[in-house]
Amino acid sequence: MHKTTDKADWGVVVGRATGILVLLAGILFAAGLCNASPSDDNPIPSIFQPHSTPAESIYHLSVFVLAITAVIFLVVFSLLAYAVVKFRNKAAGAEREPAQVYGSTQIELAWTIIPILIVVVLFLATARVIHAIQDAPKPATAVEVTAIGHQFWWEFRYPALGIVTANELHVPVSSLTHPAPTFLKLLSADTDHSFWVPQLAGKTDLIPNRVNEMWIDPHQRGIYLGQCAQYCGTQHAKMLLRVSVDTPEDFESWVRDQKRTADQDTKEIAGRRVFETTACINCHAVGGTAATGRFGPDLTHLMSRSTIASGAAENTSENLRLWIENPDAIKPGSLMPAMKLSDANLDALLRYLETLR
């Protein structure tokens, strides 16, 4: 009888231990997937692949915290497993209460001092990273950008360069020999938003009537994806952004192109007339024209962007036509009104917008 009971006890112990091991394996597998290199045609932003000093600092701090918590888990799990196996219930002593231990000074000191030391270490490590990021000096070579969050798109202004664009932020690559960090002033035009590009920096909120700041210094050129990380309304999930990290030469070329006024193709005068005589002019701006709206993105160089609707769709003729004709088909609740244009006026307007490069 006792042997049967012991076998049942061991079966429960082995079953629970197996379940815990399977759970641990699942966690490690998920972490491996997060850390895996994404394919070039499907770039998934990952905090485990930092390409900027703030992101690297956060990454190293995260690894340090995870290492400490992993050690704590292993110690607690080992002690728990030992207690379960060593002091498991036995039929022979079912009626007898196990020996009780009270007032162990050593144990009480251990479970008081050790957690305090762990918290102090984590606090100091975190404070060091926060200080290094928030109090970093701004060099003379820094690029200054004002980022404004709208429902549901991003406005980027370069005060020193006289450039206004939307949803796609262009910054130069930075290196130790030629540092060119980008300092962002974060504002909100309506409700709370949060600027987050995982591979470049941590999250920073955009709050109405408050100015927040952050900075990035990308070390590798390329496209980095991010989005609003604070629920801000119906289309929060599609309030995307793209950071294009360019070589110094490409960035200077982009700046020159953005400073130019919109191309005025006389062959598309009919489309421009449609733009200037409809509600488009109330929300959008086009340099060199009477359009000076501020509620929607600046369209002066619309076709130089690879996406529309704040990254919700590729910037193609088909998507642009659909966006004008029926915005809800791409981004329901986006606050972009359907223009209700005739086919002729829609064709003319589309041809005009495609000249804005």
Short mmCIF file of N, CA and C in Angstrom, two decimals, residues 117-265:
data_model
loop_
_atom_site.label_atom_id
_atom_site.label_comp_id
_atom_site.label_asym_id
_atom_site.label_seq_id
_atom_site.Cartn_x
_atom_site.Cartn_y
_atom_site.Cartn_z
N LEU A 117 19.15 44.38 -1.08
CA LEU A 117 20.35 44.57 -1.90
C LEU A 117 20.01 44.45 -3.39
N ILE A 118 19.16 43.49 -3.73
CA ILE A 118 18.76 43.32 -5.14
C ILE A 118 18.04 44.57 -5.65
N VAL A 119 17.10 45.11 -4.86
CA VAL A 119 16.36 46.30 -5.26
C VAL A 119 17.30 47.50 -5.41
N VAL A 120 18.24 47.64 -4.49
CA VAL A 120 19.19 48.76 -4.57
C VAL A 120 20.03 48.67 -5.84
N VAL A 121 20.52 47.47 -6.16
CA VAL A 121 21.33 47.29 -7.37
C VAL A 121 20.51 47.62 -8.61
N LEU A 122 19.28 47.12 -8.68
CA LEU A 122 18.43 47.41 -9.84
C LEU A 122 18.10 48.89 -9.93
N PHE A 123 17.85 49.53 -8.79
CA PHE A 123 17.55 50.96 -8.79
C PHE A 123 18.74 51.77 -9.30
N LEU A 124 19.94 51.46 -8.81
CA LEU A 124 21.13 52.21 -9.24
C LEU A 124 21.41 52.01 -10.72
N ALA A 125 21.26 50.78 -11.20
CA ALA A 125 21.50 50.50 -12.62
C ALA A 125 20.50 51.25 -13.49
N THR A 126 19.24 51.26 -13.08
CA THR A 126 18.21 51.96 -13.85
C THR A 126 18.42 53.47 -13.81
N ALA A 127 18.73 54.01 -12.65
CA ALA A 127 18.96 55.45 -12.53
C ALA A 127 20.14 55.89 -13.39
N ARG A 128 21.16 55.06 -13.46
CA ARG A 128 22.33 55.38 -14.28
C ARG A 128 21.96 55.50 -15.76
N VAL A 129 21.14 54.56 -16.24
CA VAL A 129 20.73 54.59 -17.64
C VAL A 129 19.82 55.79 -17.92
N ILE A 130 18.87 56.05 -17.00
CA ILE A 130 17.98 57.19 -17.18
C ILE A 130 18.77 58.49 -17.24
N HIS A 131 19.74 58.64 -16.35
CA HIS A 131 20.57 59.85 -16.34
C HIS A 131 21.37 59.98 -17.63
N ALA A 132 21.94 58.88 -18.09
CA ALA A 132 22.76 58.93 -19.31
C ALA A 132 21.93 59.32 -20.52
N ILE A 133 20.67 58.89 -20.57
CA ILE A 133 19.82 59.19 -21.73
C ILE A 133 19.22 60.59 -21.63
N GLN A 134 18.64 60.92 -20.48
CA GLN A 134 17.92 62.17 -20.37
C GLN A 134 18.83 63.39 -20.27
N ASP A 135 20.01 63.22 -19.72
CA ASP A 135 20.91 64.36 -19.51
C ASP A 135 22.07 64.38 -20.50
N ALA A 136 21.92 63.72 -21.62
CA ALA A 136 22.98 63.71 -22.63
C ALA A 136 23.14 65.11 -23.22
N PRO A 137 24.36 65.59 -23.38
CA PRO A 137 24.58 66.92 -23.96
C PRO A 137 24.22 66.95 -25.45
N LYS A 138 23.78 68.09 -25.91
CA LYS A 138 23.42 68.26 -27.32
C LYS A 138 24.58 68.89 -28.07
N PRO A 139 25.23 68.13 -28.97
CA PRO A 139 26.36 68.70 -29.72
C PRO A 139 25.90 69.69 -30.78
N ALA A 140 26.84 70.48 -31.26
CA ALA A 140 26.51 71.50 -32.27
C ALA A 140 26.06 70.87 -33.59
N THR A 141 26.47 69.62 -33.82
CA THR A 141 26.12 68.95 -35.07
C THR A 141 24.76 68.26 -35.03
N ALA A 142 24.04 68.41 -33.94
CA ALA A 142 22.76 67.72 -33.78
C ALA A 142 21.71 68.27 -34.75
N VAL A 143 20.84 67.39 -35.21
CA VAL A 143 19.69 67.77 -36.02
C VAL A 143 18.50 67.91 -35.10
N GLU A 144 17.78 69.04 -35.20
CA GLU A 144 16.65 69.29 -34.34
C GLU A 144 15.35 69.10 -35.12
N VAL A 145 14.44 68.31 -34.53
CA VAL A 145 13.15 68.02 -35.16
C VAL A 145 12.05 68.20 -34.13
N THR A 146 10.96 68.81 -34.56
CA THR A 146 9.77 68.90 -33.73
C THR A 146 8.76 67.88 -34.26
N ALA A 147 8.42 66.91 -33.43
CA ALA A 147 7.45 65.87 -33.81
C ALA A 147 6.12 66.17 -33.13
N ILE A 148 5.06 66.26 -33.93
CA ILE A 148 3.74 66.58 -33.41
C ILE A 148 2.80 65.41 -33.70
N GLY A 149 2.18 64.88 -32.66
CA GLY A 149 1.24 63.78 -32.82
C GLY A 149 -0.17 64.28 -33.08
N HIS A 150 -0.79 63.76 -34.13
CA HIS A 150 -2.18 64.08 -34.47
C HIS A 150 -2.97 62.78 -34.51
N GLN A 151 -4.28 62.90 -34.42
CA GLN A 151 -5.12 61.73 -34.69
C GLN A 151 -5.34 61.64 -36.20
N PHE A 152 -4.74 60.66 -36.92
CA PHE A 152 -3.83 59.63 -36.41
C PHE A 152 -2.63 59.62 -37.34
N TRP A 153 -1.78 60.65 -37.23
CA TRP A 153 -0.60 60.75 -38.09
C TRP A 153 0.45 61.60 -37.39
N TRP A 154 1.65 61.58 -37.97
CA TRP A 154 2.79 62.29 -37.38
C TRP A 154 3.19 63.47 -38.26
N GLU A 155 3.45 64.59 -37.63
CA GLU A 155 3.98 65.76 -38.34
C GLU A 155 5.41 66.00 -37.86
N PHE A 156 6.32 66.17 -38.81
CA PHE A 156 7.73 66.40 -38.48
C PHE A 156 8.17 67.75 -39.06
N ARG A 157 8.68 68.58 -38.19
CA ARG A 157 9.16 69.90 -38.59
C ARG A 157 10.64 70.04 -38.24
N TYR A 158 11.41 70.55 -39.19
CA TYR A 158 12.83 70.81 -39.00
C TYR A 158 13.00 72.33 -38.95
N PRO A 159 12.95 72.93 -37.76
CA PRO A 159 12.95 74.40 -37.65
C PRO A 159 14.17 75.06 -38.30
N ALA A 160 15.34 74.49 -38.10
CA ALA A 160 16.56 75.10 -38.65
C ALA A 160 16.66 74.94 -40.17
N LEU A 161 15.95 73.98 -40.72
CA LEU A 161 16.04 73.71 -42.15
C LEU A 161 14.83 74.22 -42.93
N GLY A 162 13.76 74.59 -42.21
CA GLY A 162 12.57 75.07 -42.89
C GLY A 162 11.81 74.00 -43.64
N ILE A 163 11.81 72.77 -43.10
CA ILE A 163 11.17 71.64 -43.76
C ILE A 163 10.00 71.14 -42.91
N VAL A 164 8.92 70.81 -43.58
CA VAL A 164 7.77 70.19 -42.92
C VAL A 164 7.39 68.95 -43.71
N THR A 165 7.28 67.81 -43.03
CA THR A 165 6.89 66.57 -43.68
C THR A 165 6.01 65.77 -42.74
N ALA A 166 5.61 64.59 -43.18
CA ALA A 166 4.67 63.81 -42.37
C ALA A 166 5.01 62.33 -42.41
N ASN A 167 4.90 61.69 -41.24
CA ASN A 167 4.92 60.22 -41.08
C ASN A 167 6.26 59.56 -41.36
N GLU A 168 7.10 60.14 -42.19
CA GLU A 168 8.40 59.54 -42.51
C GLU A 168 9.50 60.52 -42.12
N LEU A 169 10.22 60.17 -41.06
CA LEU A 169 11.27 61.01 -40.51
C LEU A 169 12.61 60.64 -41.13
N HIS A 170 13.30 61.62 -41.70
CA HIS A 170 14.63 61.42 -42.26
C HIS A 170 15.67 62.00 -41.33
N VAL A 171 16.69 61.20 -40.98
CA VAL A 171 17.77 61.65 -40.11
C VAL A 171 19.09 61.11 -40.66
N PRO A 172 20.19 61.78 -40.36
CA PRO A 172 21.49 61.27 -40.83
C PRO A 172 22.02 60.18 -39.91
N VAL A 173 22.84 59.31 -40.46
CA VAL A 173 23.49 58.28 -39.66
C VAL A 173 24.55 58.96 -38.78
N SER A 174 24.76 58.41 -37.61
CA SER A 174 25.71 58.99 -36.66
C SER A 174 26.81 57.98 -36.36
N SER A 175 28.01 58.47 -36.16
CA SER A 175 29.15 57.61 -35.85
C SER A 175 30.02 58.28 -34.81
N LEU A 176 30.97 57.54 -34.27
CA LEU A 176 31.86 58.10 -33.25
C LEU A 176 32.74 59.20 -33.84
N THR A 177 33.15 59.02 -35.10
CA THR A 177 34.02 60.02 -35.74
C THR A 177 33.23 61.22 -36.23
N HIS A 178 31.97 60.99 -36.63
CA HIS A 178 31.12 62.09 -37.11
C HIS A 178 29.76 62.01 -36.41
N PRO A 179 29.70 62.39 -35.14
CA PRO A 179 28.43 62.31 -34.41
C PRO A 179 27.39 63.26 -34.98
N ALA A 180 26.20 62.74 -35.25
CA ALA A 180 25.10 63.55 -35.77
C ALA A 180 23.78 63.07 -35.15
N PRO A 181 23.64 63.21 -33.84
CA PRO A 181 22.40 62.75 -33.20
C PRO A 181 21.23 63.63 -33.62
N THR A 182 20.04 63.09 -33.47
CA THR A 182 18.81 63.83 -33.77
C THR A 182 18.05 64.03 -32.46
N PHE A 183 17.80 65.29 -32.11
CA PHE A 183 17.06 65.62 -30.90
C PHE A 183 15.64 66.00 -31.29
N LEU A 184 14.68 65.31 -30.67
CA LEU A 184 13.28 65.52 -31.01
C LEU A 184 12.54 66.22 -29.87
N LYS A 185 11.81 67.26 -30.24
CA LYS A 185 10.88 67.92 -29.31
C LYS A 185 9.50 67.36 -29.61
N LEU A 186 8.86 66.78 -28.61
CA LEU A 186 7.61 66.05 -28.80
C LEU A 186 6.41 66.85 -28.29
N LEU A 187 5.45 67.08 -29.19
CA LEU A 187 4.25 67.82 -28.87
C LEU A 187 3.02 67.03 -29.32
N SER A 188 1.87 67.35 -28.76
CA SER A 188 0.62 66.72 -29.17
C SER A 188 -0.38 67.79 -29.58
N ALA A 189 -1.09 67.54 -30.68
CA ALA A 189 -2.10 68.49 -31.16
C ALA A 189 -3.48 68.20 -30.62
N ASP A 190 -3.66 67.04 -29.97
CA ASP A 190 -5.02 66.71 -29.52
C ASP A 190 -5.02 65.90 -28.22
N THR A 191 -4.67 64.62 -28.30
CA THR A 191 -4.72 63.75 -27.12
C THR A 191 -3.35 63.15 -26.85
N ASP A 192 -3.27 62.21 -25.93
CA ASP A 192 -1.99 61.59 -25.60
C ASP A 192 -1.54 60.65 -26.72
N HIS A 193 -0.28 60.75 -27.08
CA HIS A 193 0.36 59.83 -28.03
C HIS A 193 1.67 59.36 -27.39
N SER A 194 2.35 58.44 -28.07
CA SER A 194 3.65 57.98 -27.58
C SER A 194 4.54 57.62 -28.76
N PHE A 195 5.70 58.23 -28.82
CA PHE A 195 6.65 58.03 -29.92
C PHE A 195 7.56 56.85 -29.57
N TRP A 196 7.53 55.82 -30.42
CA TRP A 196 8.33 54.62 -30.12
C TRP A 196 8.85 53.99 -31.39
N VAL A 197 10.17 53.99 -31.51
CA VAL A 197 10.87 53.23 -32.55
C VAL A 197 11.78 52.27 -31.79
N PRO A 198 11.38 51.00 -31.61
CA PRO A 198 12.06 50.09 -30.68
C PRO A 198 13.55 49.96 -30.90
N GLN A 199 14.02 50.01 -32.13
CA GLN A 199 15.44 49.80 -32.39
C GLN A 199 16.28 51.06 -32.18
N LEU A 200 15.61 52.20 -31.94
CA LEU A 200 16.35 53.45 -31.82
C LEU A 200 16.26 54.09 -30.44
N ALA A 201 15.17 53.88 -29.73
CA ALA A 201 15.02 54.50 -28.40
C ALA A 201 13.81 53.92 -27.70
N GLY A 202 13.66 54.29 -26.44
CA GLY A 202 12.49 53.87 -25.68
C GLY A 202 11.29 54.73 -25.98
N LYS A 203 10.18 54.44 -25.34
CA LYS A 203 8.95 55.19 -25.56
C LYS A 203 9.01 56.54 -24.84
N THR A 204 8.50 57.56 -25.51
CA THR A 204 8.35 58.87 -24.89
C THR A 204 6.98 59.42 -25.26
N ASP A 205 6.23 59.85 -24.26
CA ASP A 205 4.86 60.30 -24.49
C ASP A 205 4.81 61.70 -25.06
N LEU A 206 3.76 61.94 -25.85
CA LEU A 206 3.42 63.28 -26.33
C LEU A 206 2.13 63.67 -25.63
N ILE A 207 2.19 64.71 -24.81
CA ILE A 207 1.08 65.09 -23.94
C ILE A 207 0.65 66.51 -24.28
N PRO A 208 -0.64 66.76 -24.43
CA PRO A 208 -1.10 68.13 -24.71
C PRO A 208 -0.60 69.13 -23.68
N ASN A 209 -0.20 70.30 -24.16
CA ASN A 209 0.27 71.41 -23.31
C ASN A 209 1.53 71.07 -22.52
N ARG A 210 2.30 70.13 -23.04
CA ARG A 210 3.56 69.77 -22.39
C ARG A 210 4.60 69.45 -23.46
N VAL A 211 5.83 69.84 -23.22
CA VAL A 211 6.92 69.56 -24.16
C VAL A 211 7.82 68.47 -23.58
N ASN A 212 7.92 67.34 -24.26
CA ASN A 212 8.86 66.29 -23.89
C ASN A 212 9.96 66.21 -24.94
N GLU A 213 11.08 65.62 -24.55
CA GLU A 213 12.21 65.54 -25.47
C GLU A 213 12.83 64.15 -25.45
N MET A 214 13.46 63.79 -26.55
CA MET A 214 14.21 62.55 -26.64
C MET A 214 15.25 62.71 -27.74
N TRP A 215 16.14 61.73 -27.87
CA TRP A 215 17.15 61.82 -28.92
C TRP A 215 17.53 60.42 -29.40
N ILE A 216 18.03 60.37 -30.62
CA ILE A 216 18.50 59.13 -31.22
C ILE A 216 19.80 59.42 -31.97
N ASP A 217 20.64 58.43 -32.08
CA ASP A 217 21.85 58.57 -32.90
C ASP A 217 22.08 57.25 -33.65
N PRO A 218 21.29 56.98 -34.67
CA PRO A 218 21.38 55.70 -35.38
C PRO A 218 22.78 55.45 -35.92
N HIS A 219 23.26 54.21 -35.72
CA HIS A 219 24.61 53.85 -36.15
C HIS A 219 24.64 53.14 -37.49
N GLN A 220 23.47 52.81 -38.00
CA GLN A 220 23.41 52.03 -39.24
C GLN A 220 22.27 52.57 -40.10
N ARG A 221 22.56 52.80 -41.36
CA ARG A 221 21.53 53.33 -42.25
C ARG A 221 20.47 52.27 -42.55
N GLY A 222 19.30 52.73 -42.91
CA GLY A 222 18.20 51.82 -43.20
C GLY A 222 16.87 52.41 -42.79
N ILE A 223 15.82 51.60 -42.87
CA ILE A 223 14.47 52.01 -42.49
C ILE A 223 14.12 51.35 -41.15
N TYR A 224 13.72 52.16 -40.18
CA TYR A 224 13.33 51.66 -38.87
C TYR A 224 11.86 51.99 -38.63
N LEU A 225 11.10 50.98 -38.24
CA LEU A 225 9.67 51.13 -38.09
C LEU A 225 9.30 51.38 -36.64
N GLY A 226 8.26 52.17 -36.45
CA GLY A 226 7.75 52.45 -35.13
C GLY A 226 6.28 52.81 -35.21
N GLN A 227 5.71 53.19 -34.09
CA GLN A 227 4.32 53.59 -34.09
C GLN A 227 3.97 54.27 -32.78
N CYS A 228 2.74 54.77 -32.72
CA CYS A 228 2.25 55.34 -31.48
C CYS A 228 2.04 54.20 -30.49
N ALA A 229 2.59 54.33 -29.29
CA ALA A 229 2.51 53.28 -28.28
C ALA A 229 1.54 53.63 -27.17
N GLN A 230 0.71 54.65 -27.38
CA GLN A 230 -0.29 55.06 -26.38
C GLN A 230 -1.65 55.11 -27.06
N TYR A 231 -2.62 54.38 -26.52
CA TYR A 231 -3.94 54.37 -27.17
C TYR A 231 -4.48 55.78 -27.28
N CYS A 232 -4.76 56.20 -28.52
CA CYS A 232 -5.16 57.58 -28.78
C CYS A 232 -6.46 57.68 -29.56
N GLY A 233 -7.14 56.55 -29.77
CA GLY A 233 -8.39 56.60 -30.49
C GLY A 233 -8.56 55.43 -31.43
N THR A 234 -9.54 55.56 -32.33
CA THR A 234 -9.94 54.45 -33.20
C THR A 234 -8.78 53.87 -34.00
N GLN A 235 -7.98 54.72 -34.59
CA GLN A 235 -6.91 54.24 -35.48
C GLN A 235 -5.53 54.33 -34.83
N HIS A 236 -5.48 54.14 -33.52
CA HIS A 236 -4.19 54.12 -32.82
C HIS A 236 -3.24 53.06 -33.40
N ALA A 237 -3.77 51.88 -33.71
CA ALA A 237 -2.92 50.78 -34.19
C ALA A 237 -2.30 51.08 -35.55
N LYS A 238 -2.90 51.98 -36.32
CA LYS A 238 -2.36 52.33 -37.64
C LYS A 238 -1.76 53.72 -37.66
N MET A 239 -1.38 54.22 -36.50
CA MET A 239 -0.62 55.47 -36.44
C MET A 239 0.86 55.10 -36.47
N LEU A 240 1.30 54.71 -37.65
CA LEU A 240 2.65 54.18 -37.83
C LEU A 240 3.62 55.29 -38.22
N LEU A 241 4.90 55.01 -38.10
CA LEU A 241 5.91 55.96 -38.55
C LEU A 241 7.13 55.19 -39.06
N ARG A 242 7.86 55.85 -39.93
CA ARG A 242 9.08 55.27 -40.51
C ARG A 242 10.22 56.26 -40.32
N VAL A 243 11.34 55.77 -39.81
CA VAL A 243 12.53 56.59 -39.67
C VAL A 243 13.54 56.12 -40.72
N SER A 244 13.84 57.00 -41.64
CA SER A 244 14.82 56.68 -42.69
C SER A 244 16.17 57.25 -42.27
N VAL A 245 17.10 56.37 -41.97
CA VAL A 245 18.45 56.78 -41.58
C VAL A 245 19.31 56.80 -42.84
N ASP A 246 19.74 58.00 -43.25
CA ASP A 246 20.46 58.19 -44.51
C ASP A 246 21.94 58.47 -44.26
N THR A 247 22.73 58.24 -45.27
CA THR A 247 24.12 58.69 -45.21
C THR A 247 24.11 60.21 -45.21
N PRO A 248 25.18 60.86 -44.75
CA PRO A 248 25.21 62.33 -44.74
C PRO A 248 24.92 62.92 -46.12
N GLU A 249 25.44 62.26 -47.17
CA GLU A 249 25.21 62.78 -48.53
C GLU A 249 23.74 62.64 -48.93
N ASP A 250 23.15 61.49 -48.63
CA ASP A 250 21.73 61.28 -48.97
C ASP A 250 20.83 62.20 -48.16
N PHE A 251 21.19 62.44 -46.91
CA PHE A 251 20.38 63.33 -46.08
C PHE A 251 20.44 64.75 -46.63
N GLU A 252 21.61 65.22 -47.02
CA GLU A 252 21.73 66.55 -47.61
C GLU A 252 20.94 66.65 -48.91
N SER A 253 20.96 65.60 -49.70
CA SER A 253 20.19 65.58 -50.94
C SER A 253 18.69 65.64 -50.64
N TRP A 254 18.25 64.89 -49.64
CA TRP A 254 16.84 64.92 -49.24
C TRP A 254 16.45 66.31 -48.76
N VAL A 255 17.31 66.96 -47.99
CA VAL A 255 17.02 68.31 -47.49
C VAL A 255 16.86 69.28 -48.66
N ARG A 256 17.75 69.20 -49.65
CA ARG A 256 17.64 70.10 -50.81
C ARG A 256 16.32 69.88 -51.55
N ASP A 257 15.94 68.63 -51.72
CA ASP A 257 14.69 68.33 -52.43
C ASP A 257 13.48 68.84 -51.65
N GLN A 258 13.51 68.70 -50.32
CA GLN A 258 12.38 69.11 -49.52
C GLN A 258 12.25 70.63 -49.43
N LYS A 259 13.33 71.33 -49.62
CA LYS A 259 13.29 72.79 -49.56
C LYS A 259 12.69 73.40 -50.82
N ARG A 260 12.67 72.64 -51.89
CA ARG A 260 12.09 73.16 -53.13
C ARG A 260 10.58 73.28 -52.99
N THR A 261 10.01 74.27 -53.68
CA THR A 261 8.56 74.37 -53.72
C THR A 261 8.01 73.28 -54.63
N ALA A 262 6.72 73.05 -54.55
CA ALA A 262 6.11 71.98 -55.33
C ALA A 262 6.25 72.25 -56.82
N ASP A 263 6.49 71.19 -57.58
CA ASP A 263 6.54 71.31 -59.03
C ASP A 263 5.18 71.76 -59.56
N GLN A 264 5.19 72.76 -60.40
CA GLN A 264 3.95 73.27 -60.97
C GLN A 264 3.86 72.87 -62.44
N ASP A 265 3.32 71.73 -62.70
CA ASP A 265 3.16 71.22 -64.05
C ASP A 265 1.92 71.87 -64.67
#
